[in-house]
Amino acid sequence: MRKIAVFASGRGSNFQAVYKKIETGEIKAEISLLISNNPNAGALDFARKNIIPLKVVRPADFESALLFGNALLSSLKEYDIELIILAGYLKMIPPNVVKAFPHRMINIHPSLLPSFGGKGMYGMNVHRAVFEAGVKVSGITVHFVDEKYDTGPILLQQAVDISNCISPEEIAARVLEEEHQYLPLAVKLLCERHVSVEKKRVLFGD
Ligand code: GRF
């Protein structure tokens, strides 16, 4: 049983989508820990209701990224975490944590990377930029986390037709439906298949 930590800063609907697939037995894993930087995150309420261990670790409480990373690493070690899922986590992951989880940490991004990614491109900022650009297709990307924003090797992408969407909010809602399908799928693949990375390409074996 793979032990997973989810990092979430907000309402946590992606966290819940993964949790549900684990509960139904579709993913053979355990969410052993929820970490949030935000004491008011909805994700924390869900964890409390479902008796999932949780920690609030705020970067502002540490003097450096290194010390913030050390605090995260000690919680991850305490719960024997093998895999990290960033599900709407809005803080930069410190380099020492990235190094400790090579190809064992994934993020969901609500656009087709490398378009509409990078610093400041999260949540509604992404959907507003997509809307303003007038593109007809957006989508989701699940990628490994490296030391920059949204640049790690891509595991899965799914396109979403947004040609009929009349607002960024409508795009967000359409894309979120796909996030809830594809983030759990990526977790399942990581737990069940042999995954290798050649340069930027992610390959799934048996
Ligand atoms: C999602 O759109 C996710 O792609 C992005 O932040 C949002 C989080 O939503 N990174 P939720 O907290 O999972 O409901």
Tab-separated table of C-alpha atoms and ligand atoms in Angstrom:
chain	number	residue	atom	x	y	z
A	1	MET	CA	0.000	0.000	0.000
A	2	ARG	CA	1.650	3.240	-1.146
A	3	LYS	CA	1.590	5.961	1.474
A	4	ILE	CA	0.585	9.299	-0.004
A	5	ALA	CA	0.753	12.850	1.308
A	6	VAL	CA	-1.546	15.405	-0.294
A	7	PHE	CA	-0.601	19.097	-0.196
A	8	ALA	CA	-3.587	21.460	-0.612
A	9	SER	CA	-4.069	25.180	-0.008
A	10	GLY	CA	-7.777	25.595	-0.733
A	11	ARG	CA	-11.133	23.853	-0.930
A	12	GLY	CA	-9.549	20.484	-1.766
A	13	SER	CA	-11.922	19.082	-4.376
A	14	ASN	CA	-9.045	17.302	-6.143
A	15	PHE	CA	-7.908	15.863	-2.816
A	16	GLN	CA	-11.463	14.546	-2.302
A	17	ALA	CA	-11.555	13.064	-5.811
A	18	VAL	CA	-8.395	11.035	-5.103
A	19	TYR	CA	-9.600	10.070	-1.634
A	20	LYS	CA	-12.895	8.718	-3.058
A	21	LYS	CA	-11.126	6.472	-5.574
A	22	ILE	CA	-8.987	5.088	-2.768
A	23	GLU	CA	-12.060	4.457	-0.619
A	24	THR	CA	-13.761	2.509	-3.426
A	25	GLY	CA	-10.621	0.394	-3.854
A	26	GLU	CA	-9.910	1.679	-7.387
A	27	ILE	CA	-6.535	2.970	-6.215
A	28	LYS	CA	-4.558	0.748	-3.890
A	29	ALA	CA	-2.971	3.385	-1.697
A	30	GLU	CA	-3.511	5.282	1.512
A	31	ILE	CA	-3.657	9.025	2.095
A	32	SER	CA	-1.531	9.068	5.217
A	33	LEU	CA	-1.154	12.828	5.591
A	34	LEU	CA	-2.621	16.133	4.425
A	35	ILE	CA	-0.340	19.158	4.527
A	36	SER	CA	-1.620	22.700	4.063
A	37	ASN	CA	-0.050	26.138	4.304
A	38	ASN	CA	-3.479	27.642	4.965
A	39	PRO	CA	-5.139	27.096	8.365
A	40	ASN	CA	-8.534	27.935	6.802
A	41	ALA	CA	-8.315	25.534	3.866
A	42	GLY	CA	-11.485	23.560	3.157
A	43	ALA	CA	-9.218	20.575	2.547
A	44	LEU	CA	-8.446	20.521	6.287
A	45	ASP	CA	-12.161	20.196	7.160
A	46	PHE	CA	-12.447	17.205	4.845
A	47	ALA	CA	-9.366	15.603	6.410
A	48	ARG	CA	-10.738	16.145	9.924
A	49	LYS	CA	-14.112	14.597	9.003
A	50	ASN	CA	-12.401	11.583	7.485
A	51	ILE	CA	-9.793	11.186	10.228
A	52	ILE	CA	-6.834	11.785	7.942
A	53	PRO	CA	-3.767	13.068	9.830
A	54	LEU	CA	-3.066	16.697	8.956
A	55	LYS	CA	-0.432	19.339	9.463
A	56	VAL	CA	-0.456	23.067	8.809
A	57	VAL	CA	3.070	24.140	7.839
A	58	ARG	CA	3.400	27.802	6.856
A	59	PRO	CA	6.473	29.045	4.970
A	60	ALA	CA	6.153	32.421	6.731
A	61	ASP	CA	6.974	30.717	10.038
A	62	PHE	CA	10.463	29.785	8.800
A	63	GLU	CA	13.522	31.927	8.143
A	64	SER	CA	14.441	30.225	4.894
A	65	ALA	CA	13.180	27.844	2.241
A	66	LEU	CA	15.674	25.316	3.588
A	67	LEU	CA	14.147	25.367	7.089
A	68	PHE	CA	10.624	25.261	5.667
A	69	GLY	CA	11.703	22.250	3.598
A	70	ASN	CA	13.244	20.561	6.632
A	71	ALA	CA	9.952	20.907	8.515
A	72	LEU	CA	8.060	19.372	5.573
A	73	LEU	CA	10.618	16.559	5.293
A	74	SER	CA	10.344	15.701	8.954
A	75	SER	CA	6.524	15.374	8.683
A	76	LEU	CA	6.876	13.311	5.508
A	77	LYS	CA	9.349	11.038	7.267
A	78	GLU	CA	7.146	10.708	10.340
A	79	TYR	CA	4.398	9.231	8.141
A	80	ASP	CA	6.722	7.168	5.855
A	81	ILE	CA	5.440	9.035	2.806
A	82	GLU	CA	6.383	7.569	-0.579
A	83	LEU	CA	4.405	9.788	-2.929
A	84	ILE	CA	3.334	13.450	-2.799
A	85	ILE	CA	0.340	14.903	-4.628
A	86	LEU	CA	0.065	18.669	-4.970
A	87	ALA	CA	-3.672	19.290	-5.329
A	88	GLY	CA	-4.207	23.027	-5.487
A	89	TYR	CA	-1.093	23.771	-3.422
A	90	LEU	CA	-0.051	27.371	-3.975
A	91	LYS	CA	3.407	27.550	-2.399
A	92	MET	CA	6.753	26.780	-3.990
A	93	ILE	CA	8.097	23.401	-2.899
A	94	PRO	CA	11.592	23.956	-1.412
A	95	PRO	CA	14.485	22.395	-3.377
A	96	ASN	CA	15.422	19.992	-0.553
A	97	VAL	CA	11.926	18.452	-0.708
A	98	VAL	CA	12.017	18.233	-4.532
A	99	LYS	CA	15.392	16.449	-4.298
A	100	ALA	CA	14.086	13.988	-1.703
A	101	PHE	CA	11.148	12.933	-3.936
A	102	PRO	CA	12.557	12.539	-7.450
A	103	HIS	CA	9.674	11.541	-9.758
A	104	ARG	CA	7.600	10.864	-6.679
A	105	MET	CA	5.792	14.194	-6.493
A	106	ILE	CA	3.056	15.271	-8.927
A	107	ASN	CA	1.059	18.428	-9.484
A	108	ILE	CA	-2.208	19.101	-11.303
A	109	HIS	CA	-2.303	22.240	-13.410
A	110	PRO	CA	-5.532	23.527	-14.990
A	111	SER	CA	-4.236	24.176	-18.527
A	112	LEU	CA	-2.366	22.368	-21.264
A	113	LEU	CA	1.243	23.062	-20.274
A	114	PRO	CA	3.544	24.595	-21.333
A	115	SER	CA	0.810	27.092	-22.239
A	116	PHE	CA	-0.548	29.229	-19.413
A	117	GLY	CA	1.928	28.028	-16.776
A	118	GLY	CA	4.667	29.597	-14.672
A	119	LYS	CA	4.844	31.891	-11.662
A	120	GLY	CA	1.517	33.470	-10.749
A	121	MET	CA	-0.394	31.153	-13.060
A	122	TYR	CA	-2.701	29.303	-10.720
A	123	GLY	CA	-6.443	28.963	-10.163
A	124	MET	CA	-8.572	31.644	-11.815
A	125	ASN	CA	-5.468	33.492	-13.082
A	126	VAL	CA	-4.982	30.621	-15.512
A	127	HIS	CA	-8.599	30.552	-16.683
A	128	ARG	CA	-8.728	34.345	-17.128
A	129	ALA	CA	-5.565	34.248	-19.260
A	130	VAL	CA	-6.977	31.361	-21.302
A	131	PHE	CA	-10.265	33.249	-21.808
A	132	GLU	CA	-8.506	36.476	-22.804
A	133	ALA	CA	-6.263	34.644	-25.271
A	134	GLY	CA	-9.396	33.415	-27.041
A	135	VAL	CA	-8.138	29.837	-27.379
A	136	LYS	CA	-10.734	27.184	-28.200
A	137	VAL	CA	-9.089	24.349	-26.296
A	138	SER	CA	-7.784	24.262	-22.735
A	139	GLY	CA	-7.310	21.265	-20.491
A	140	ILE	CA	-5.418	19.699	-17.637
A	141	THR	CA	-1.844	18.604	-17.117
A	142	VAL	CA	-0.509	16.263	-14.462
A	143	HIS	CA	3.261	16.588	-14.219
A	144	PHE	CA	6.152	15.704	-11.962
A	145	VAL	CA	7.382	18.548	-9.814
A	146	ASP	CA	10.842	19.963	-10.396
A	147	GLU	CA	12.481	23.071	-8.995
A	148	LYS	CA	10.623	25.522	-11.227
A	149	TYR	CA	6.945	26.283	-11.670
A	150	ASP	CA	5.053	23.918	-14.011
A	151	THR	CA	8.068	22.632	-15.965
A	152	GLY	CA	8.445	19.012	-14.795
A	153	PRO	CA	7.939	15.942	-17.050
A	154	ILE	CA	4.298	15.424	-18.040
A	155	LEU	CA	2.440	12.244	-17.041
A	156	LEU	CA	-1.015	12.976	-18.446
A	157	GLN	CA	-2.850	15.648	-20.368
A	158	GLN	CA	-6.478	15.943	-21.366
A	159	ALA	CA	-7.854	18.590	-23.698
A	160	VAL	CA	-11.167	20.344	-22.981
A	161	ASP	CA	-13.228	22.040	-25.704
A	162	ILE	CA	-13.984	25.531	-24.389
A	163	SER	CA	-15.203	27.050	-27.643
A	164	ASN	CA	-18.689	27.588	-26.185
A	165	CYS	CA	-17.554	28.935	-22.799
A	166	ILE	CA	-18.660	32.507	-22.198
A	167	SER	CA	-16.584	33.288	-19.083
A	168	PRO	CA	-13.402	32.255	-17.233
A	169	GLU	CA	-15.656	30.763	-14.536
A	170	GLU	CA	-17.300	28.486	-17.068
A	171	ILE	CA	-13.875	27.370	-18.311
A	172	ALA	CA	-12.815	26.681	-14.707
A	173	ALA	CA	-15.874	24.512	-14.105
A	174	ARG	CA	-15.372	22.483	-17.306
A	175	VAL	CA	-11.673	21.986	-16.616
A	176	LEU	CA	-12.299	21.028	-12.975
A	177	GLU	CA	-14.530	18.129	-14.064
A	178	GLU	CA	-11.568	16.700	-15.970
A	179	GLU	CA	-9.144	17.363	-13.120
A	180	HIS	CA	-11.305	15.144	-10.914
A	181	GLN	CA	-10.981	12.308	-13.453
A	182	TYR	CA	-7.339	12.636	-14.415
A	183	LEU	CA	-5.613	13.352	-11.110
A	184	PRO	CA	-6.887	10.054	-9.617
A	185	LEU	CA	-5.927	8.289	-12.853
A	186	ALA	CA	-2.378	9.628	-12.624
A	187	VAL	CA	-2.148	8.477	-9.005
A	188	LYS	CA	-3.395	5.031	-10.014
A	189	LEU	CA	-0.810	4.784	-12.794
A	190	LEU	CA	1.965	5.828	-10.437
A	191	CYS	CA	0.896	3.247	-7.865
A	192	GLU	CA	0.404	0.363	-10.294
A	193	ARG	CA	2.755	0.792	-13.227
A	194	HIS	CA	6.469	1.033	-13.687
A	195	VAL	CA	7.179	4.655	-14.527
A	196	SER	CA	10.388	5.865	-16.121
A	197	VAL	CA	11.470	9.284	-17.280
A	198	GLU	CA	13.738	9.801	-20.282
A	199	LYS	CA	14.709	13.466	-20.474
A	200	LYS	CA	11.268	15.112	-20.452
A	201	ARG	CA	9.266	12.077	-21.609
A	202	VAL	CA	7.389	9.963	-19.066
A	203	LEU	CA	6.970	6.312	-20.047
A	204	PHE	CA	4.618	3.808	-18.447
A	205	GLY	CA	5.690	0.157	-18.391
A	206	ASP	CA	3.906	-2.883	-16.924
B	1	GRF	C1	-7.483	23.341	-9.289
B	1	GRF	O1	-7.989	23.999	-10.401
B	1	GRF	C2	-6.070	22.904	-9.530
B	1	GRF	O2	-5.802	22.547	-10.831
B	1	GRF	C3	-5.312	24.150	-9.209
B	1	GRF	O3	-6.000	24.724	-8.116
B	1	GRF	C4	-7.351	24.290	-8.118
B	1	GRF	C5	-7.584	23.618	-6.800
B	1	GRF	O4	-8.874	23.209	-6.612
B	1	GRF	N1	-3.914	23.873	-9.047
B	1	GRF	P1	-9.242	22.276	-5.382
B	1	GRF	O5	-8.657	22.913	-4.129
B	1	GRF	O6	-8.652	20.924	-5.653
B	1	GRF	O7	-10.726	22.251	-5.335
